[in-house]
Tab-separated table of C-alpha atoms in Angstrom:
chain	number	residue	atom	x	y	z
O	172	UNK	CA	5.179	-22.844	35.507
O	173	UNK	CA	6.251	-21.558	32.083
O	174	UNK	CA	9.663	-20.029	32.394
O	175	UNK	CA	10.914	-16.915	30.474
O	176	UNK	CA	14.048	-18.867	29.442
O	177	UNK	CA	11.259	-21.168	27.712
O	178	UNK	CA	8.842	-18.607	25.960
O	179	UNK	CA	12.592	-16.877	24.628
O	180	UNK	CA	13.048	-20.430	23.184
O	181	UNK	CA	9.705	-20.925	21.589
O	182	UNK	CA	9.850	-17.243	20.253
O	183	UNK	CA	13.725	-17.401	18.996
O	184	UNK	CA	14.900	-14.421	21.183
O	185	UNK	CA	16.638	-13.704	23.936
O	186	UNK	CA	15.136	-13.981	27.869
O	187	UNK	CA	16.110	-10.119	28.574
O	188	UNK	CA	13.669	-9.502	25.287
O	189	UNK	CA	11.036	-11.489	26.600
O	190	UNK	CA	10.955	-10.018	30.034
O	191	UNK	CA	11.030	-6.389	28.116
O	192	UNK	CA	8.042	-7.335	26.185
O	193	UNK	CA	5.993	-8.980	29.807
O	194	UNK	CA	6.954	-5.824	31.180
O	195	UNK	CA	6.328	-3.511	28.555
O	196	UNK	CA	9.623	-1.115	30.024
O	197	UNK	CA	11.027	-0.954	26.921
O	198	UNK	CA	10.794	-0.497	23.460
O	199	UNK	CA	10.567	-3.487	21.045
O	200	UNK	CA	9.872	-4.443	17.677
O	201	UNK	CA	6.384	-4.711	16.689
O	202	UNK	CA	7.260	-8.400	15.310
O	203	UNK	CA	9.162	-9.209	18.134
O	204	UNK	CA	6.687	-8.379	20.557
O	205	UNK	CA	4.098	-10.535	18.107
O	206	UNK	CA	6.620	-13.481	18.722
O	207	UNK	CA	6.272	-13.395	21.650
O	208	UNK	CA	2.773	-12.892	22.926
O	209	UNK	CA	2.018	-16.098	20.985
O	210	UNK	CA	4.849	-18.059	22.140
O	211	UNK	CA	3.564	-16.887	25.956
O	212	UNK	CA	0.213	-18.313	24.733
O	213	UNK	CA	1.134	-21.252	23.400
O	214	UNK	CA	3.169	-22.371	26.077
O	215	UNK	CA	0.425	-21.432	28.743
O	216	UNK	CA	1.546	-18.381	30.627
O	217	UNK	CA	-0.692	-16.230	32.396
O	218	UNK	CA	0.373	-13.096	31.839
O	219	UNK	CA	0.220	-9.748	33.663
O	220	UNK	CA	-3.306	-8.122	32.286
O	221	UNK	CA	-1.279	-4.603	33.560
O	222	UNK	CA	2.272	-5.127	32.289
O	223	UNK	CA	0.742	-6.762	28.897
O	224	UNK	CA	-1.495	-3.238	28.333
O	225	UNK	CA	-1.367	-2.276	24.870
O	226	UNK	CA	-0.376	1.148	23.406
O	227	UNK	CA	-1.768	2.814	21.059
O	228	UNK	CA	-1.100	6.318	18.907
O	229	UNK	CA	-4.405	8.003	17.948
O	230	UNK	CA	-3.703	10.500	15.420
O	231	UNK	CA	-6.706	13.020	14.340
O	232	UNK	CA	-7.936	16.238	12.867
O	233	UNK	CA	-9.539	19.420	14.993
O	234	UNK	CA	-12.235	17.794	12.857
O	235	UNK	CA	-12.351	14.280	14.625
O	236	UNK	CA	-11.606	15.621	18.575
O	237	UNK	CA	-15.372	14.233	19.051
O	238	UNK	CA	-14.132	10.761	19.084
O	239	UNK	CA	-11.659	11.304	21.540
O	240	UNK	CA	-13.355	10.764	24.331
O	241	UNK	CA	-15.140	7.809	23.324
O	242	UNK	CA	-11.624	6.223	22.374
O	243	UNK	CA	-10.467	6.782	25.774
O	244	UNK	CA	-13.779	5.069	27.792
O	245	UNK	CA	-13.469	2.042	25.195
O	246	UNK	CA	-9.972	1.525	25.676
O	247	UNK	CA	-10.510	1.021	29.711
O	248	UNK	CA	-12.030	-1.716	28.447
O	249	UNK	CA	-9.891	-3.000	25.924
O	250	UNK	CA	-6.593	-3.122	28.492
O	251	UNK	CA	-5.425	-0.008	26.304
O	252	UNK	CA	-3.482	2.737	26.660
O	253	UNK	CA	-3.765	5.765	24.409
O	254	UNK	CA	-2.039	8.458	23.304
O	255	UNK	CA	-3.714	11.711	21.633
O	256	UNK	CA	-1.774	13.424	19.075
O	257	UNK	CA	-4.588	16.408	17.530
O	258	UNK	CA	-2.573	17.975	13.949
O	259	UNK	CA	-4.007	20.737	11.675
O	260	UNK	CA	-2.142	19.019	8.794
O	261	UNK	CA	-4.371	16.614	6.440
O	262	UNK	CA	-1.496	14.956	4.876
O	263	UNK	CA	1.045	13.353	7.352
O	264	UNK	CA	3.976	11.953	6.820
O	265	UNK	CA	4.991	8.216	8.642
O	266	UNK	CA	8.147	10.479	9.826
O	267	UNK	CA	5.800	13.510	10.993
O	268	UNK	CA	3.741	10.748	12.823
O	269	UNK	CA	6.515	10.083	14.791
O	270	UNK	CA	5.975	5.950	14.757
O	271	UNK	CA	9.059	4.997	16.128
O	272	UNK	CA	8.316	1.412	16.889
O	273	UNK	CA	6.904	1.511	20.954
O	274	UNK	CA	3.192	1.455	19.938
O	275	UNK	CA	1.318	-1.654	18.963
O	276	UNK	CA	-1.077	-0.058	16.925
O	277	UNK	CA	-2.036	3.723	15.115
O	278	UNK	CA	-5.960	4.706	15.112
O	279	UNK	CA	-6.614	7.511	12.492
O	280	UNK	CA	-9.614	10.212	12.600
O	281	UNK	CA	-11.048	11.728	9.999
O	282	UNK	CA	-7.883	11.175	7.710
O	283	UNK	CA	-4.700	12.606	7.900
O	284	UNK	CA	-2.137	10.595	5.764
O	285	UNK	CA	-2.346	9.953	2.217
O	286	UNK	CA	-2.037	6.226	0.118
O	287	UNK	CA	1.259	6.277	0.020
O	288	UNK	CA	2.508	6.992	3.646
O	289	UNK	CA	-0.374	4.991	4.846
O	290	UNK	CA	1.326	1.738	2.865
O	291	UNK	CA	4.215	2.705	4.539
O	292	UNK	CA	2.945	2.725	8.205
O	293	UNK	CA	1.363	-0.440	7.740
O	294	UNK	CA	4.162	-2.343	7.441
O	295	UNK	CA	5.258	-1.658	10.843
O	296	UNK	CA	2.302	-1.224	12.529
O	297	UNK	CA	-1.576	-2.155	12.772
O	298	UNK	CA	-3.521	0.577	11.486
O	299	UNK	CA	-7.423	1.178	11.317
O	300	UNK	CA	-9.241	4.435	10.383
O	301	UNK	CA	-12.080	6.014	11.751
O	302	UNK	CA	-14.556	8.108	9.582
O	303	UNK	CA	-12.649	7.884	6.632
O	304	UNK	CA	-13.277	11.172	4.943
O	305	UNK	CA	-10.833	10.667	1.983
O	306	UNK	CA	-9.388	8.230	-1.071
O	307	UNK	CA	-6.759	6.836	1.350
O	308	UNK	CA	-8.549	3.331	1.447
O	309	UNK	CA	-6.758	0.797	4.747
O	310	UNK	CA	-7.535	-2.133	4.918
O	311	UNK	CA	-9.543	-1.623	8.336
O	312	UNK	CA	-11.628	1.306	8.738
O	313	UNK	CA	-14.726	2.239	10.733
O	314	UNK	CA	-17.363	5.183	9.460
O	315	UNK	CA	-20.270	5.996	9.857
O	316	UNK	CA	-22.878	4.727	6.772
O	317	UNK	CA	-22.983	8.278	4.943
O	318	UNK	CA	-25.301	6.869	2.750
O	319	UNK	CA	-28.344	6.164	5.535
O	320	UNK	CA	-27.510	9.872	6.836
O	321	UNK	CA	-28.886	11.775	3.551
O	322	UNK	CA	-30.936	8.777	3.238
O	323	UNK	CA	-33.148	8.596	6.646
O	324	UNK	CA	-32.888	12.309	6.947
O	325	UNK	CA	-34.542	13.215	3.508
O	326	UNK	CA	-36.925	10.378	4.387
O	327	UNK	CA	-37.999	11.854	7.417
O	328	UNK	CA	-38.477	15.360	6.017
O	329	UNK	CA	-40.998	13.451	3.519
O	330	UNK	CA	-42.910	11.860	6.003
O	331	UNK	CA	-43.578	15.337	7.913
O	332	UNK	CA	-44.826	17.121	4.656
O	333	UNK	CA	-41.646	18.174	3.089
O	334	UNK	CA	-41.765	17.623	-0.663
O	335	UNK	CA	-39.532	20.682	-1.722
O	336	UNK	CA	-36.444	20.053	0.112
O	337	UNK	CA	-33.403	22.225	-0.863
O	338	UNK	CA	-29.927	20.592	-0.946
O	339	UNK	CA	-26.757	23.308	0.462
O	340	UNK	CA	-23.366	21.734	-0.563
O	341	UNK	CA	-19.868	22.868	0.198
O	342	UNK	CA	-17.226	23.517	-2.397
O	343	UNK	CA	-16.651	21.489	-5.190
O	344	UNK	CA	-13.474	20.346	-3.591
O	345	UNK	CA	-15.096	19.009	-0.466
O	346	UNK	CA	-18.826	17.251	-2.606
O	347	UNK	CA	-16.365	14.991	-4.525
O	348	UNK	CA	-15.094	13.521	-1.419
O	349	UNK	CA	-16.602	9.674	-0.625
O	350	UNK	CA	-18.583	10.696	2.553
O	351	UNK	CA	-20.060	13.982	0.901
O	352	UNK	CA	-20.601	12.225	-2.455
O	353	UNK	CA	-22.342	8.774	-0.044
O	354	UNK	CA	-24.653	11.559	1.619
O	355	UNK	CA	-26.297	13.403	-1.566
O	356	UNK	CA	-26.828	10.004	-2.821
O	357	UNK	CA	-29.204	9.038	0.089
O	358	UNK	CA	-30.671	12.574	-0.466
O	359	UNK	CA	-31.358	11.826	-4.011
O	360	UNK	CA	-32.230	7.876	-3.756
O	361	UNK	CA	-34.783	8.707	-0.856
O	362	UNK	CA	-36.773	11.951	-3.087
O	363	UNK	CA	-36.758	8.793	-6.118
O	364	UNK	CA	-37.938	6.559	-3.956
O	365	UNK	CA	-40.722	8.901	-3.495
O	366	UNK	CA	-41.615	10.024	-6.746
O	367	UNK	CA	-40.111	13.694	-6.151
O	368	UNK	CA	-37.554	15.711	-8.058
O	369	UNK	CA	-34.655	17.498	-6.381
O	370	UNK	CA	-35.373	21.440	-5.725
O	371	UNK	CA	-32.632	24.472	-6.005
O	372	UNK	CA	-29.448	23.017	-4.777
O	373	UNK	CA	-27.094	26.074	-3.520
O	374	UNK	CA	-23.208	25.663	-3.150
O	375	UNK	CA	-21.739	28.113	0.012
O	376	UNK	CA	-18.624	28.146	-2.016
O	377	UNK	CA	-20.409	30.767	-4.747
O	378	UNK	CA	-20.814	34.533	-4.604
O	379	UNK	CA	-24.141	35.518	-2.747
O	380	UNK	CA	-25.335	31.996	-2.052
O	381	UNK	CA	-26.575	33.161	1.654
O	382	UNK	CA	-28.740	36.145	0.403
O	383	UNK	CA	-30.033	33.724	-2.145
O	384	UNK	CA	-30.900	31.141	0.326
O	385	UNK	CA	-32.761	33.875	2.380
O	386	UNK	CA	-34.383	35.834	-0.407
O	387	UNK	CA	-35.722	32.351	-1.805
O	388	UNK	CA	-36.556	30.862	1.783
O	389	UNK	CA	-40.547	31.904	1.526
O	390	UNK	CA	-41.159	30.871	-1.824
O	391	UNK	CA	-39.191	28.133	-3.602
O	392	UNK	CA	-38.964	25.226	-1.156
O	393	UNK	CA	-40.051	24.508	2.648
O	394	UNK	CA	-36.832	22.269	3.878
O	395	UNK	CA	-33.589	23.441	4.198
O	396	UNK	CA	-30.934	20.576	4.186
O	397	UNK	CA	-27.530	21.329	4.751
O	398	UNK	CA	-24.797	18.544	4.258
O	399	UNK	CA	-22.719	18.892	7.170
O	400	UNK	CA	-23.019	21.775	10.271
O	401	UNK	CA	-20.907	25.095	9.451
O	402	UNK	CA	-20.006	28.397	10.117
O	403	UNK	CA	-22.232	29.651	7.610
O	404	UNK	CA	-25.529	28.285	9.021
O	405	UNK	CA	-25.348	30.655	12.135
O	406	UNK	CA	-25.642	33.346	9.481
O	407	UNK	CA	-28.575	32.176	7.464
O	408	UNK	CA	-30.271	30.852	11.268
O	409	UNK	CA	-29.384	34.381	12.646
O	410	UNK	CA	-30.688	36.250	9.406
O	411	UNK	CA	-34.263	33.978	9.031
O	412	UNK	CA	-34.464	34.945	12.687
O	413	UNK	CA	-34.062	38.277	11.872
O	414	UNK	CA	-37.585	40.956	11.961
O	415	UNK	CA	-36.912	40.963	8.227
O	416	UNK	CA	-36.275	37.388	8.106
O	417	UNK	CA	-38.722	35.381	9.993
O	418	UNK	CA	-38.935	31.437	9.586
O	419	UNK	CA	-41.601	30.740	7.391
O	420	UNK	CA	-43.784	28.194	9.835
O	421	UNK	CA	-43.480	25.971	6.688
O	422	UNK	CA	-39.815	25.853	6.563
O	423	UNK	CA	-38.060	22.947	8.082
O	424	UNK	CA	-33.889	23.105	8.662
O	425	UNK	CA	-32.052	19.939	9.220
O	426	UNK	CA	-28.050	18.912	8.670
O	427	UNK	CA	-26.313	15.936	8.024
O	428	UNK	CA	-24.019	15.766	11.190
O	429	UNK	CA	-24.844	16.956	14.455
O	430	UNK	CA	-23.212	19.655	15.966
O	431	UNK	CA	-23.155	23.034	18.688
O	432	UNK	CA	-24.601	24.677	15.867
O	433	UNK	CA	-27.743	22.296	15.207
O	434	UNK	CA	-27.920	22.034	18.813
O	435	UNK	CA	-28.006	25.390	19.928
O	436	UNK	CA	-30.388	26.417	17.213
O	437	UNK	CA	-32.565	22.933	17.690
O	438	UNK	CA	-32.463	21.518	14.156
O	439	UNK	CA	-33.278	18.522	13.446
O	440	UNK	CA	-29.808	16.785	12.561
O	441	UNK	CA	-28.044	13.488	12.542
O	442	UNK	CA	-25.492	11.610	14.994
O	443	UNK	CA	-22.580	9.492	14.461
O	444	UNK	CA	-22.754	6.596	16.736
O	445	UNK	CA	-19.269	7.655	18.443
O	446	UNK	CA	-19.293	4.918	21.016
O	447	UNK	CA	-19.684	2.566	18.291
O	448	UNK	CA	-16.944	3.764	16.275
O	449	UNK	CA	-14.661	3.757	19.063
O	450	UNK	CA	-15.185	0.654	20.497
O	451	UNK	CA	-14.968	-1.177	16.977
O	452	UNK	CA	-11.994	0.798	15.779
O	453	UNK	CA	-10.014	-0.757	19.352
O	454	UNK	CA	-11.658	-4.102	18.918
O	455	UNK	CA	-10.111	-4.726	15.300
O	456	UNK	CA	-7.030	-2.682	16.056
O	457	UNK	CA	-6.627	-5.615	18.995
O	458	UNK	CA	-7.039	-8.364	16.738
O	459	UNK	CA	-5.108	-7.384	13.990
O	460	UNK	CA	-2.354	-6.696	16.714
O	461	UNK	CA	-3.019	-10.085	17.902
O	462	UNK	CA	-3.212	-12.103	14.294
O	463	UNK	CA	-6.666	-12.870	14.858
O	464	UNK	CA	-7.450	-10.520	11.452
O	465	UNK	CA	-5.197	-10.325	8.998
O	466	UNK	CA	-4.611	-7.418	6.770
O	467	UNK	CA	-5.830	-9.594	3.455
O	468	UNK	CA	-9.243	-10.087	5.045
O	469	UNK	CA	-9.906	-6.295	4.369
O	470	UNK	CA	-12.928	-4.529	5.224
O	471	UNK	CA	-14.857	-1.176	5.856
O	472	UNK	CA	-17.385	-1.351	8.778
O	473	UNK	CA	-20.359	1.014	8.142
O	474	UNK	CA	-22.592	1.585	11.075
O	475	UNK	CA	-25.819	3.055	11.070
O	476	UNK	CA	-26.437	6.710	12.070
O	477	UNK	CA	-29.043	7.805	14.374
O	478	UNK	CA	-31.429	10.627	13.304
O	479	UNK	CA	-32.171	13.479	16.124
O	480	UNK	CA	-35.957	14.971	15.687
O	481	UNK	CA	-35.787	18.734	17.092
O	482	UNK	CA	-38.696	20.884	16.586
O	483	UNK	CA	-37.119	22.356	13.317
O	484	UNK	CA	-38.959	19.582	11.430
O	485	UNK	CA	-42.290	19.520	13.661
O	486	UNK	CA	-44.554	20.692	11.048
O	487	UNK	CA	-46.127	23.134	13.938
O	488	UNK	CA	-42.883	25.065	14.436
């Protein structure tokens, strides 16, 4: 049997490291603990599936708490312990992150650290993003293809009649980010690939925009597409509901995301595949903690979205 006297050899440390690392009851260096996983492998020891269990810091948004869950069942399966750390602020620091060296790898939701401290947290520790709603480009991310979202939605409000589709964006701020920017795109390639021209686009950012939407919601168009689920479509979904108001029987409502909202008001809407996202985010973050992917084989894995028909779109709503 492989002795711990002879894995401390192979790995150039000392026994009392290499029974910390078996252990996991202390903290060690993210290298050192590299060192010696592989020497244990290469000199044949069977190791303790429990003591061996990785750690990992999940960082996230209010934005990206949907993935939580998900994270946690995949990880069961991964031999992976997490640790949930939820922050308000988009722009973390590797010192407000708290990375002190006794996790083996950092999973990141929706984006909350810029270029910069993100360059600096990789060279400590594995990193891979989920959902990456920003510039901040890692070298491993998982997201959801934003592009098939505004393309297979638009492309099923075609197919049930819907030629006059309305687009509502955000702020300016928030369309000139990738996954906002991937989403009108699908929007516009699927009406092209079609033959039909976009219709009144409406930003929620501008004065009046909701009393537009519902004074022009009988006459100029008969789908209402919203980019992503927000506060503001309660208001408009209360108001067309309204005596005053009533959904025109033409009118279709969808969104790019799903959501309580779309849910509670049964519009047609969008899904992220969360269990997909989770369980690839773990499996790279294990290999790159392993060596089995290195950081220069870069790459973005986009999966495909999964559209959710609700009778908002059933043309005899």
């Amino acid at each position: 049997m492989t002795r711990i006297e002879d894995i401390a050899k192979e790995a150039g440390v000392s026994a009392a490291t290499v029974s910390r690392v078996l252990n996991n009851t202390a903290r060690v260096a993210p290298e050192t603990r590299k060192a010696v996983l592989q020497a244990s492998r290469k000199l044949g020891r069977v190791l303790d599936q429990k003591a061996t269990k990785k750690r990992v810091l999940v960082i996230c948004l209010p934005s990206g708490q949907d993935l939580l869950e998900p994270l946690a069942q995949a990880a069961e399966t991964l031999n992976m312990s997490l640790l949930f750390k939820v922050t308000c602020t988009p722009n973390l620091t590797v010192e407000e992150i708290a990375y002190d060296g006794s996790f083996d790898g950092v999973i990141l939701v929706d984006s909350v650290i810029n270029q910069e401290e993100m360059s600096r947290l990789q060279q400590h520790v594995p990193v891979v993003e989920c959902r990456n709603y920003n510039s901040v480009k890692p070298e491993v991310s998982v997201l959801t293809d934003d592009f098939a979202m505004g393309y297979d939605m638009t492309t099923h409000l075609i197919e049930t009649g819907k030629t006059n589709i309305s687009y509502v964006h955000f702020s300016k701020i928030i369309m000139e980010l990738p996954h906002a920017v991937e989403r009108y795109r699908g929007y516009r390639s699927a009406l092209l690939e079609h033959g039909l021209e976009p219709s009144t686009e409406y930003r929620l950012d501008m004065d009046n925009t909701v009393r537009k939407i519902l004074s022009d919601a009988d006459k100029e168009w008969n789908a209402l597409l919203f980019a992503a689920p927000v506060a503001e479509m309660q208001v408009i979904f209360s108001s067309l509901s309204a005596d005053n108001h009533n959904i025109p029987n033409k009118l279709a409502l969808a969104v790019l995301d799903d959501g309580a909202i779309s849910v509670h008001n049964d519009i047609t809407a969008i899904q992220h595949p969360m269990e997909a996202i989770a369980r690839n985010s773990l499996f790279m973050l294990d290999r790159l903690r392993d060596g089995r992917l290195m950081l220069q084989e870069s790459m973005q894995l986009r999966l495909k979205p999964r559209l959710v028909i609700r009778s908002s779109t059933v043309a005899s709503r």
